[in-house]
PDB file of C-alpha atoms in Angstrom:
ATOM      1  CA  UNK A   1      18.170  39.623  27.727  1.00 77.00           C
ATOM      2  CA  UNK A   2      20.779  36.949  28.391  1.00 94.00           C
ATOM      3  CA  UNK A   3      21.523  34.364  25.707  1.00 98.00           C
ATOM      4  CA  UNK A   4      21.071  30.677  26.604  1.00 98.00           C
ATOM      5  CA  UNK A   5      23.943  28.231  26.091  1.00 98.00           C
ATOM      6  CA  UNK A   6      22.759  24.883  24.775  1.00 98.00           C
ATOM      7  CA  UNK A   7      24.591  21.564  24.675  1.00 98.00           C
ATOM      8  CA  UNK A   8      23.337  18.347  23.038  1.00 98.00           C
ATOM      9  CA  UNK A   9      24.551  14.934  24.198  1.00 97.00           C
ATOM     10  CA  UNK A  10      23.175  11.392  24.077  1.00 96.00           C
ATOM     11  CA  UNK A  11      25.372   9.514  26.581  1.00 96.00           C
ATOM     12  CA  UNK A  12      26.553   9.743  30.170  1.00 96.00           C
ATOM     13  CA  UNK A  13      30.147  10.981  30.286  1.00 96.00           C
ATOM     14  CA  UNK A  14      31.869  12.210  33.431  1.00 94.00           C
ATOM     15  CA  UNK A  15      33.364  15.262  31.739  1.00 97.00           C
ATOM     16  CA  UNK A  16      29.848  16.669  31.221  1.00 97.00           C
ATOM     17  CA  UNK A  17      29.757  17.799  34.836  1.00 95.00           C
ATOM     18  CA  UNK A  18      32.785  20.022  34.164  1.00 97.00           C
ATOM     19  CA  UNK A  19      31.898  21.480  30.759  1.00 98.00           C
ATOM     20  CA  UNK A  20      28.327  22.321  31.781  1.00 98.00           C
ATOM     21  CA  UNK A  21      29.281  23.929  35.095  1.00 97.00           C
ATOM     22  CA  UNK A  22      32.192  25.771  33.498  1.00 97.00           C
ATOM     23  CA  UNK A  23      29.795  27.357  31.001  1.00 98.00           C
ATOM     24  CA  UNK A  24      27.665  28.588  33.892  1.00 97.00           C
ATOM     25  CA  UNK A  25      30.713  29.968  35.702  1.00 97.00           C
ATOM     26  CA  UNK A  26      31.956  31.784  32.610  1.00 97.00           C
ATOM     27  CA  UNK A  27      28.580  33.186  31.551  1.00 97.00           C
ATOM     28  CA  UNK A  28      26.535  33.312  34.772  1.00 96.00           C
ATOM     29  CA  UNK A  29      23.587  35.294  33.360  1.00 96.00           C
ATOM     30  CA  UNK A  30      22.983  32.645  30.688  1.00 97.00           C
ATOM     31  CA  UNK A  31      20.714  29.685  31.166  1.00 97.00           C
ATOM     32  CA  UNK A  32      22.757  26.547  30.496  1.00 98.00           C
ATOM     33  CA  UNK A  33      20.733  23.728  28.939  1.00 98.00           C
ATOM     34  CA  UNK A  34      21.663  20.130  28.232  1.00 98.00           C
ATOM     35  CA  UNK A  35      19.357  18.540  25.666  1.00 98.00           C
ATOM     36  CA  UNK A  36      19.945  14.872  26.320  1.00 98.00           C
ATOM     37  CA  UNK A  37      18.277  11.727  27.581  1.00 97.00           C
ATOM     38  CA  UNK A  38      17.586   9.899  30.828  1.00 97.00           C
ATOM     39  CA  UNK A  39      21.194   8.719  31.148  1.00 96.00           C
ATOM     40  CA  UNK A  40      22.534  12.265  31.565  1.00 97.00           C
ATOM     41  CA  UNK A  41      19.599  13.968  33.282  1.00 96.00           C
ATOM     42  CA  UNK A  42      21.551  13.805  36.569  1.00 95.00           C
ATOM     43  CA  UNK A  43      23.621  16.765  35.364  1.00 94.00           C
ATOM     44  CA  UNK A  44      20.607  19.041  35.822  1.00 92.00           C
ATOM     45  CA  UNK A  45      21.995  20.807  38.881  1.00 85.00           C
ATOM     46  CA  UNK A  46      23.980  23.868  39.889  1.00 75.00           C
ATOM     47  CA  UNK A  47      22.229  26.133  37.387  1.00 85.00           C
ATOM     48  CA  UNK A  48      22.065  23.607  34.537  1.00 95.00           C
ATOM     49  CA  UNK A  49      18.693  22.658  33.048  1.00 96.00           C
ATOM     50  CA  UNK A  50      17.991  19.343  31.331  1.00 97.00           C
ATOM     51  CA  UNK A  51      15.618  18.718  28.421  1.00 98.00           C
ATOM     52  CA  UNK A  52      14.834  15.490  26.595  1.00 98.00           C
ATOM     53  CA  UNK A  53      15.905  15.090  22.967  1.00 98.00           C
ATOM     54  CA  UNK A  54      12.745  13.079  22.248  1.00 97.00           C
ATOM     55  CA  UNK A  55      10.570  16.141  22.964  1.00 98.00           C
ATOM     56  CA  UNK A  56      12.237  18.101  20.128  1.00 98.00           C
ATOM     57  CA  UNK A  57      12.776  15.366  17.552  1.00 97.00           C
ATOM     58  CA  UNK A  58      10.121  15.899  14.868  1.00 98.00           C
ATOM     59  CA  UNK A  59      12.401  17.842  12.524  1.00 98.00           C
ATOM     60  CA  UNK A  60      15.255  15.411  13.154  1.00 98.00           C
ATOM     61  CA  UNK A  61      12.979  12.503  12.243  1.00 98.00           C
ATOM     62  CA  UNK A  62      11.970  14.225   9.005  1.00 98.00           C
ATOM     63  CA  UNK A  63      15.626  14.771   8.100  1.00 98.00           C
ATOM     64  CA  UNK A  64      16.506  11.119   8.829  1.00 98.00           C
ATOM     65  CA  UNK A  65      14.036  10.053   6.122  1.00 98.00           C
ATOM     66  CA  UNK A  66      16.104  11.839   3.427  1.00 98.00           C
ATOM     67  CA  UNK A  67      19.621  11.458   4.850  1.00 98.00           C
ATOM     68  CA  UNK A  68      22.197   9.748   2.622  1.00 98.00           C
ATOM     69  CA  UNK A  69      25.318   8.480   4.363  1.00 97.00           C
ATOM     70  CA  UNK A  70      28.579   9.478   2.705  1.00 96.00           C
ATOM     71  CA  UNK A  71      31.139   9.557   5.482  1.00 96.00           C
ATOM     72  CA  UNK A  72      33.878   7.427   7.042  1.00 95.00           C
ATOM     73  CA  UNK A  73      32.193   8.111  10.387  1.00 95.00           C
ATOM     74  CA  UNK A  74      29.626   5.750  11.882  1.00 97.00           C
ATOM     75  CA  UNK A  75      26.132   6.153  10.374  1.00 98.00           C
ATOM     76  CA  UNK A  76      24.320   6.902  13.644  1.00 97.00           C
ATOM     77  CA  UNK A  77      26.970   9.386  14.783  1.00 97.00           C
ATOM     78  CA  UNK A  78      27.080  11.289  11.493  1.00 98.00           C
ATOM     79  CA  UNK A  79      23.295  11.383  11.189  1.00 98.00           C
ATOM     80  CA  UNK A  80      22.968  12.833  14.701  1.00 98.00           C
ATOM     81  CA  UNK A  81      25.510  15.547  13.873  1.00 97.00           C
ATOM     82  CA  UNK A  82      23.057  16.764  11.220  1.00 98.00           C
ATOM     83  CA  UNK A  83      19.979  16.139  13.349  1.00 98.00           C
ATOM     84  CA  UNK A  84      21.199  18.257  16.253  1.00 98.00           C
ATOM     85  CA  UNK A  85      20.527  21.454  14.260  1.00 98.00           C
ATOM     86  CA  UNK A  86      16.903  20.409  13.757  1.00 98.00           C
ATOM     87  CA  UNK A  87      16.621  19.530  17.461  1.00 98.00           C
ATOM     88  CA  UNK A  88      18.118  22.892  18.393  1.00 98.00           C
ATOM     89  CA  UNK A  89      15.765  24.710  16.000  1.00 98.00           C
ATOM     90  CA  UNK A  90      12.726  22.925  17.452  1.00 98.00           C
ATOM     91  CA  UNK A  91      13.894  23.648  21.009  1.00 98.00           C
ATOM     92  CA  UNK A  92      14.119  27.377  20.257  1.00 98.00           C
ATOM     93  CA  UNK A  93      10.726  27.322  18.531  1.00 98.00           C
ATOM     94  CA  UNK A  94       8.944  25.554  21.380  1.00 98.00           C
ATOM     95  CA  UNK A  95      10.539  27.698  24.081  1.00 98.00           C
ATOM     96  CA  UNK A  96       9.979  31.029  22.291  1.00 97.00           C
ATOM     97  CA  UNK A  97      13.706  31.768  22.066  1.00 98.00           C
ATOM     98  CA  UNK A  98      15.117  33.943  19.301  1.00 98.00           C
ATOM     99  CA  UNK A  99      18.812  33.130  19.745  1.00 98.00           C
ATOM    100  CA  UNK A 100      21.292  30.903  21.516  1.00 98.00           C
ATOM    101  CA  UNK A 101      24.854  29.737  21.740  1.00 98.00           C
ATOM    102  CA  UNK A 102      25.498  26.069  21.139  1.00 98.00           C
ATOM    103  CA  UNK A 103      28.693  24.331  22.242  1.00 98.00           C
ATOM    104  CA  UNK A 104      29.923  20.777  21.842  1.00 98.00           C
ATOM    105  CA  UNK A 105      30.215  19.017  25.172  1.00 98.00           C
ATOM    106  CA  UNK A 106      34.010  18.803  24.880  1.00 98.00           C
ATOM    107  CA  UNK A 107      34.314  22.613  24.849  1.00 98.00           C
ATOM    108  CA  UNK A 108      35.292  24.435  28.034  1.00 98.00           C
ATOM    109  CA  UNK A 109      34.143  28.063  28.097  1.00 98.00           C
ATOM    110  CA  UNK A 110      36.022  31.013  29.621  1.00 98.00           C
ATOM    111  CA  UNK A 111      34.129  34.054  28.302  1.00 98.00           C
ATOM    112  CA  UNK A 112      30.774  35.659  29.010  1.00 98.00           C
ATOM    113  CA  UNK A 113      28.812  34.943  25.843  1.00 98.00           C
ATOM    114  CA  UNK A 114      26.398  37.824  26.370  1.00 97.00           C
ATOM    115  CA  UNK A 115      28.927  40.295  24.966  1.00 96.00           C
ATOM    116  CA  UNK A 116      27.463  41.882  21.844  1.00 96.00           C
ATOM    117  CA  UNK A 117      30.674  41.655  19.804  1.00 96.00           C
ATOM    118  CA  UNK A 118      30.675  37.869  20.104  1.00 97.00           C
ATOM    119  CA  UNK A 119      27.481  37.608  18.037  1.00 96.00           C
ATOM    120  CA  UNK A 120      29.503  38.153  14.860  1.00 95.00           C
ATOM    121  CA  UNK A 121      30.978  34.684  15.471  1.00 97.00           C
ATOM    122  CA  UNK A 122      28.103  32.780  13.898  1.00 96.00           C
ATOM    123  CA  UNK A 123      27.938  29.808  11.550  1.00 94.00           C
ATOM    124  CA  UNK A 124      31.691  29.176  11.348  1.00 96.00           C
ATOM    125  CA  UNK A 125      32.420  26.390  13.864  1.00 97.00           C
ATOM    126  CA  UNK A 126      29.822  23.664  14.397  1.00 97.00           C
ATOM    127  CA  UNK A 127      31.260  23.041  17.871  1.00 97.00           C
ATOM    128  CA  UNK A 128      31.030  26.649  19.107  1.00 98.00           C
ATOM    129  CA  UNK A 129      28.665  29.170  17.565  1.00 98.00           C
ATOM    130  CA  UNK A 130      26.085  31.849  18.112  1.00 98.00           C
ATOM    131  CA  UNK A 131      22.870  31.187  16.164  1.00 97.00           C
ATOM    132  CA  UNK A 132      19.667  33.138  15.764  1.00 97.00           C
ATOM    133  CA  UNK A 133      16.433  31.216  15.252  1.00 98.00           C
ATOM    134  CA  UNK A 134      16.207  32.721  11.766  1.00 98.00           C
ATOM    135  CA  UNK A 135      19.654  31.339  10.912  1.00 97.00           C
ATOM    136  CA  UNK A 136      18.700  27.934  12.291  1.00 98.00           C
ATOM    137  CA  UNK A 137      15.521  27.916  10.227  1.00 98.00           C
ATOM    138  CA  UNK A 138      17.522  28.731   7.102  1.00 98.00           C
ATOM    139  CA  UNK A 139      20.327  26.257   7.865  1.00 98.00           C
ATOM    140  CA  UNK A 140      17.853  23.415   8.404  1.00 98.00           C
ATOM    141  CA  UNK A 141      15.962  24.352   5.245  1.00 98.00           C
ATOM    142  CA  UNK A 142      19.173  24.407   3.189  1.00 98.00           C
ATOM    143  CA  UNK A 143      20.343  21.108   4.694  1.00 98.00           C
ATOM    144  CA  UNK A 144      17.159  19.155   4.055  1.00 98.00           C
ATOM    145  CA  UNK A 145      16.701  20.636   0.562  1.00 98.00           C
ATOM    146  CA  UNK A 146      20.222  19.650  -0.505  1.00 98.00           C
ATOM    147  CA  UNK A 147      19.596  16.070   0.622  1.00 98.00           C
ATOM    148  CA  UNK A 148      16.076  15.874  -0.814  1.00 98.00           C
ATOM    149  CA  UNK A 149      16.632  17.365  -4.251  1.00 98.00           C
ATOM    150  CA  UNK A 150      18.749  15.087  -6.540  1.00 97.00           C
ATOM    151  CA  UNK A 151      20.275  18.017  -8.426  1.00 98.00           C
ATOM    152  CA  UNK A 152      21.167  19.878  -5.227  1.00 98.00           C
ATOM    153  CA  UNK A 153      22.575  16.702  -3.705  1.00 98.00           C
ATOM    154  CA  UNK A 154      24.973  16.369  -6.635  1.00 98.00           C
ATOM    155  CA  UNK A 155      26.002  19.983  -6.016  1.00 98.00           C
ATOM    156  CA  UNK A 156      26.513  19.143  -2.347  1.00 98.00           C
ATOM    157  CA  UNK A 157      28.771  16.216  -3.230  1.00 97.00           C
ATOM    158  CA  UNK A 158      30.810  18.463  -5.502  1.00 97.00           C
ATOM    159  CA  UNK A 159      31.044  21.141  -2.799  1.00 97.00           C
ATOM    160  CA  UNK A 160      32.157  18.470  -0.301  1.00 98.00           C
ATOM    161  CA  UNK A 161      35.043  17.398  -2.529  1.00 96.00           C
ATOM    162  CA  UNK A 162      35.964  20.929  -3.594  1.00 96.00           C
ATOM    163  CA  UNK A 163      36.344  21.960   0.043  1.00 96.00           C
ATOM    164  CA  UNK A 164      38.692  19.033   0.755  1.00 96.00           C
ATOM    165  CA  UNK A 165      36.243  16.914   2.730  1.00 95.00           C
ATOM    166  CA  UNK A 166      37.206  13.527   1.363  1.00 92.00           C
ATOM    167  CA  UNK A 167      39.711  10.741   1.979  1.00 91.00           C
ATOM    168  CA  UNK A 168      42.540  11.384  -0.459  1.00 86.00           C
ATOM    169  CA  UNK A 169      43.670   7.753  -0.616  1.00 86.00           C
ATOM    170  CA  UNK A 170      40.248   6.367  -1.534  1.00 88.00           C
ATOM    171  CA  UNK A 171      38.291   9.359  -2.790  1.00 85.00           C
ATOM    172  CA  UNK A 172      35.538   8.630  -0.246  1.00 92.00           C
ATOM    173  CA  UNK A 173      33.539  11.728   0.631  1.00 96.00           C
ATOM    174  CA  UNK A 174      33.325  12.988   4.223  1.00 97.00           C
ATOM    175  CA  UNK A 175      29.933  14.682   4.086  1.00 98.00           C
ATOM    176  CA  UNK A 176      29.177  16.069   7.532  1.00 98.00           C
ATOM    177  CA  UNK A 177      27.227  18.922   9.075  1.00 98.00           C
ATOM    178  CA  UNK A 178      30.439  20.950   8.922  1.00 97.00           C
ATOM    179  CA  UNK A 179      30.083  20.847   5.126  1.00 98.00           C
ATOM    180  CA  UNK A 180      26.445  21.969   5.058  1.00 98.00           C
ATOM    181  CA  UNK A 181      27.180  24.703   7.584  1.00 97.00           C
ATOM    182  CA  UNK A 182      30.038  25.944   5.417  1.00 97.00           C
ATOM    183  CA  UNK A 183      27.783  25.803   2.360  1.00 97.00           C
ATOM    184  CA  UNK A 184      25.172  27.894   4.181  1.00 97.00           C
ATOM    185  CA  UNK A 185      27.784  30.385   5.406  1.00 96.00           C
ATOM    186  CA  UNK A 186      29.449  30.878   2.024  1.00 95.00           C
ATOM    187  CA  UNK A 187      26.550  30.660  -0.417  1.00 95.00           C
ATOM    188  CA  UNK A 188      23.686  32.099   1.616  1.00 94.00           C
ATOM    189  CA  UNK A 189      24.998  34.267   4.445  1.00 93.00           C
ATOM    190  CA  UNK A 190      28.069  35.491   2.530  1.00 91.00           C
ATOM    191  CA  UNK A 191      29.389  36.793   5.815  1.00 88.00           C
ATOM    192  CA  UNK A 192      32.981  37.728   6.567  1.00 89.00           C
ATOM    193  CA  UNK A 193      34.678  35.118   8.725  1.00 94.00           C
ATOM    194  CA  UNK A 194      36.082  35.908  12.148  1.00 96.00           C
ATOM    195  CA  UNK A 195      37.858  32.509  12.332  1.00 96.00           C
ATOM    196  CA  UNK A 196      36.993  32.619  16.023  1.00 97.00           C
ATOM    197  CA  UNK A 197      39.221  35.663  16.633  1.00 98.00           C
ATOM    198  CA  UNK A 198      37.503  38.567  18.396  1.00 97.00           C
ATOM    199  CA  UNK A 199      39.864  41.420  19.212  1.00 96.00           C
ATOM    200  CA  UNK A 200      42.808  40.008  21.181  1.00 96.00           C
ATOM    201  CA  UNK A 201      40.905  36.836  22.127  1.00 98.00           C
ATOM    202  CA  UNK A 202      39.887  33.670  20.319  1.00 98.00           C
ATOM    203  CA  UNK A 203      37.525  30.700  20.416  1.00 98.00           C
ATOM    204  CA  UNK A 204      39.527  27.513  19.980  1.00 98.00           C
ATOM    205  CA  UNK A 205      38.910  25.359  16.939  1.00 97.00           C
ATOM    206  CA  UNK A 206      40.967  22.335  18.021  1.00 98.00           C
ATOM    207  CA  UNK A 207      43.483  21.809  20.821  1.00 98.00           C
ATOM    208  CA  UNK A 208      45.776  20.016  18.361  1.00 98.00           C
ATOM    209  CA  UNK A 209      45.925  22.963  15.926  1.00 97.00           C
ATOM    210  CA  UNK A 210      48.283  25.908  16.367  1.00 97.00           C
ATOM    211  CA  UNK A 211      45.743  28.249  14.714  1.00 96.00           C
ATOM    212  CA  UNK A 212      45.618  31.232  15.247  1.00 96.00           C
ATOM    213  CA  UNK A 213      49.393  30.890  15.267  1.00 97.00           C
ATOM    214  CA  UNK A 214      50.202  30.108  18.892  1.00 98.00           C
ATOM    215  CA  UNK A 215      52.888  28.099  20.662  1.00 98.00           C
ATOM    216  CA  UNK A 216      52.599  24.319  20.708  1.00 98.00           C
ATOM    217  CA  UNK A 217      53.552  21.940  23.520  1.00 98.00           C
ATOM    218  CA  UNK A 218      53.377  18.155  23.026  1.00 97.00           C
ATOM    219  CA  UNK A 219      51.417  18.584  19.763  1.00 97.00           C
ATOM    220  CA  UNK A 220      48.806  20.730  21.516  1.00 98.00           C
ATOM    221  CA  UNK A 221      48.301  24.424  22.145  1.00 98.00           C
ATOM    222  CA  UNK A 222      50.491  25.592  24.998  1.00 98.00           C
ATOM    223  CA  UNK A 223      48.032  27.015  27.514  1.00 98.00           C
ATOM    224  CA  UNK A 224      49.038  29.600  30.092  1.00 98.00           C
ATOM    225  CA  UNK A 225      47.186  30.708  33.197  1.00 98.00           C
ATOM    226  CA  UNK A 226      48.053  34.344  33.891  1.00 97.00           C
ATOM    227  CA  UNK A 227      46.526  35.791  37.064  1.00 95.00           C
ATOM    228  CA  UNK A 228      43.602  33.400  36.757  1.00 95.00           C
ATOM    229  CA  UNK A 229      42.883  33.851  33.023  1.00 96.00           C
ATOM    230  CA  UNK A 230      43.719  31.442  30.210  1.00 98.00           C
ATOM    231  CA  UNK A 231      45.997  32.655  27.427  1.00 98.00           C
ATOM    232  CA  UNK A 232      48.049  31.395  24.494  1.00 98.00           C
ATOM    233  CA  UNK A 233      51.219  33.115  23.360  1.00 98.00           C
ATOM    234  CA  UNK A 234      51.685  33.955  19.701  1.00 97.00           C
ATOM    235  CA  UNK A 235      54.523  32.069  18.022  1.00 95.00           C
ATOM    236  CA  UNK A 236      57.859  33.905  18.125  1.00 93.00           C
ATOM    237  CA  UNK A 237      56.297  36.776  20.037  1.00 94.00           C
ATOM    238  CA  UNK A 238      55.785  38.185  23.508  1.00 94.00           C
ATOM    239  CA  UNK A 239      52.096  38.874  22.728  1.00 96.00           C
ATOM    240  CA  UNK A 240      49.250  36.800  24.120  1.00 97.00           C
ATOM    241  CA  UNK A 241      45.736  35.921  23.017  1.00 97.00           C
ATOM    242  CA  UNK A 242      43.096  35.584  25.712  1.00 98.00           C
ATOM    243  CA  UNK A 243      41.396  32.193  25.411  1.00 98.00           C
ATOM    244  CA  UNK A 244      37.586  32.281  25.214  1.00 98.00           C
ATOM    245  CA  UNK A 245      37.190  28.506  24.919  1.00 98.00           C
ATOM    246  CA  UNK A 246      39.202  25.317  24.588  1.00 98.00           C
ATOM    247  CA  UNK A 247      38.019  22.487  22.335  1.00 98.00           C
ATOM    248  CA  UNK A 248      39.231  19.261  23.951  1.00 98.00           C
ATOM    249  CA  UNK A 249      38.865  17.087  20.855  1.00 94.00           C
ATOM    250  CA  UNK A 250      39.326  13.297  21.130  1.00 93.00           C
ATOM    251  CA  UNK A 251      39.262  10.971  24.127  1.00 94.00           C
ATOM    252  CA  UNK A 252      42.981  11.590  24.634  1.00 95.00           C
ATOM    253  CA  UNK A 253      42.296  15.273  25.350  1.00 98.00           C
ATOM    254  CA  UNK A 254      39.089  14.953  27.354  1.00 98.00           C
ATOM    255  CA  UNK A 255      41.077  13.572  30.291  1.00 97.00           C
ATOM    256  CA  UNK A 256      42.528  17.076  30.760  1.00 98.00           C
ATOM    257  CA  UNK A 257      39.140  18.751  31.214  1.00 98.00           C
ATOM    258  CA  UNK A 258      38.991  18.496  35.056  1.00 97.00           C
ATOM    259  CA  UNK A 259      42.284  20.393  35.316  1.00 98.00           C
ATOM    260  CA  UNK A 260      40.731  23.342  33.463  1.00 98.00           C
ATOM    261  CA  UNK A 261      37.602  23.646  35.605  1.00 98.00           C
ATOM    262  CA  UNK A 262      37.271  27.002  37.384  1.00 96.00           C
ATOM    263  CA  UNK A 263      37.426  25.814  41.023  1.00 95.00           C
ATOM    264  CA  UNK A 264      40.485  23.703  40.185  1.00 94.00           C
ATOM    265  CA  UNK A 265      42.209  26.879  38.999  1.00 95.00           C
ATOM    266  CA  UNK A 266      41.263  29.006  42.008  1.00 92.00           C
ATOM    267  CA  UNK A 267      44.545  28.346  43.901  1.00 91.00           C
ATOM    268  CA  UNK A 268      46.417  29.628  40.829  1.00 93.00           C
ATOM    269  CA  UNK A 269      44.824  33.068  40.517  1.00 91.00           C
ATOM    270  CA  UNK A 270      48.099  34.881  41.226  1.00 94.00           C
ATOM    271  CA  UNK A 271      51.130  34.397  39.015  1.00 95.00           C
ATOM    272  CA  UNK A 272      51.826  32.712  35.703  1.00 97.00           C
ATOM    273  CA  UNK A 273      51.654  28.995  34.961  1.00 98.00           C
ATOM    274  CA  UNK A 274      51.568  26.711  31.946  1.00 98.00           C
ATOM    275  CA  UNK A 275      49.860  23.330  31.694  1.00 98.00           C
ATOM    276  CA  UNK A 276      52.154  20.343  31.356  1.00 98.00           C
ATOM    277  CA  UNK A 277      50.229  17.620  29.505  1.00 98.00           C
ATOM    278  CA  UNK A 278      52.587  14.802  30.532  1.00 98.00           C
ATOM    279  CA  UNK A 279      52.223  15.335  34.280  1.00 98.00           C
ATOM    280  CA  UNK A 280      48.756  16.994  34.217  1.00 97.00           C
ATOM    281  CA  UNK A 281      50.136  19.809  36.338  1.00 97.00           C
ATOM    282  CA  UNK A 282      50.184  23.593  36.161  1.00 98.00           C
ATOM    283  CA  UNK A 283      53.851  24.591  36.256  1.00 97.00           C
ATOM    284  CA  UNK A 284      54.989  28.055  37.463  1.00 97.00           C
ATOM    285  CA  UNK A 285      56.813  29.982  34.752  1.00 96.00           C
ATOM    286  CA  UNK A 286      57.984  33.406  33.641  1.00 90.00           C
ATOM    287  CA  UNK A 287      56.883  34.998  30.387  1.00 82.00           C
TER     288      UNK A 287
END
């Protein structure tokens, strides 16, 4: 049975049309779902299904009643980052689904997510992850309990600081869903990390980061297109990683998304190219 790919988004952004359709191109057997609102329902086309957040919001509403804001991020934004896991859990429950992939809407996908070996990549990145319904049930239970229980909330604050999620200049905590997911992974799942690396391929954590040790161009990963497939070259090496996804973090990077959409790359299926961020062009090269 194919695994659905689920995105959550509350606004209408042009890049959605590319990230959603790219997921369908990369993993054609998967149902691609956008859980959103009326403003982005127009993206329900070309194999993409739309669902309304409000129909799966009961758990998110319960969590909002115990949420305590400790973050430099905007209240509504940070709250929704937590709530999305409850919305996702309730969507799986109501649609009798036992598993899914969930991707942030600024992630472009280049791998078929129905491959069994990819399932080990679970609970590490909030922006790209496989999740079973059981894991979602447990994650939501852990999250709400740590906010509800005063003793556990103090532990959560300590864990937040101990894992470096605070502003060093002010000491202000940055308590986000990335913290509670890490807490769940380390203290409950106790699972070995893949760090997004599966064999000779990887799921990108952030376009600005060189991890897993690849070449950088203009403060971003240097991305190659080799015979139609995305790659990154390891630093000081002739070896390449195949790229399973690219996380186009920040508004500055989202402008590049259309240049990484499958049909835009079709004329470049033969040969080797790299993407030049300054000119927004794929430049022929030798490797």
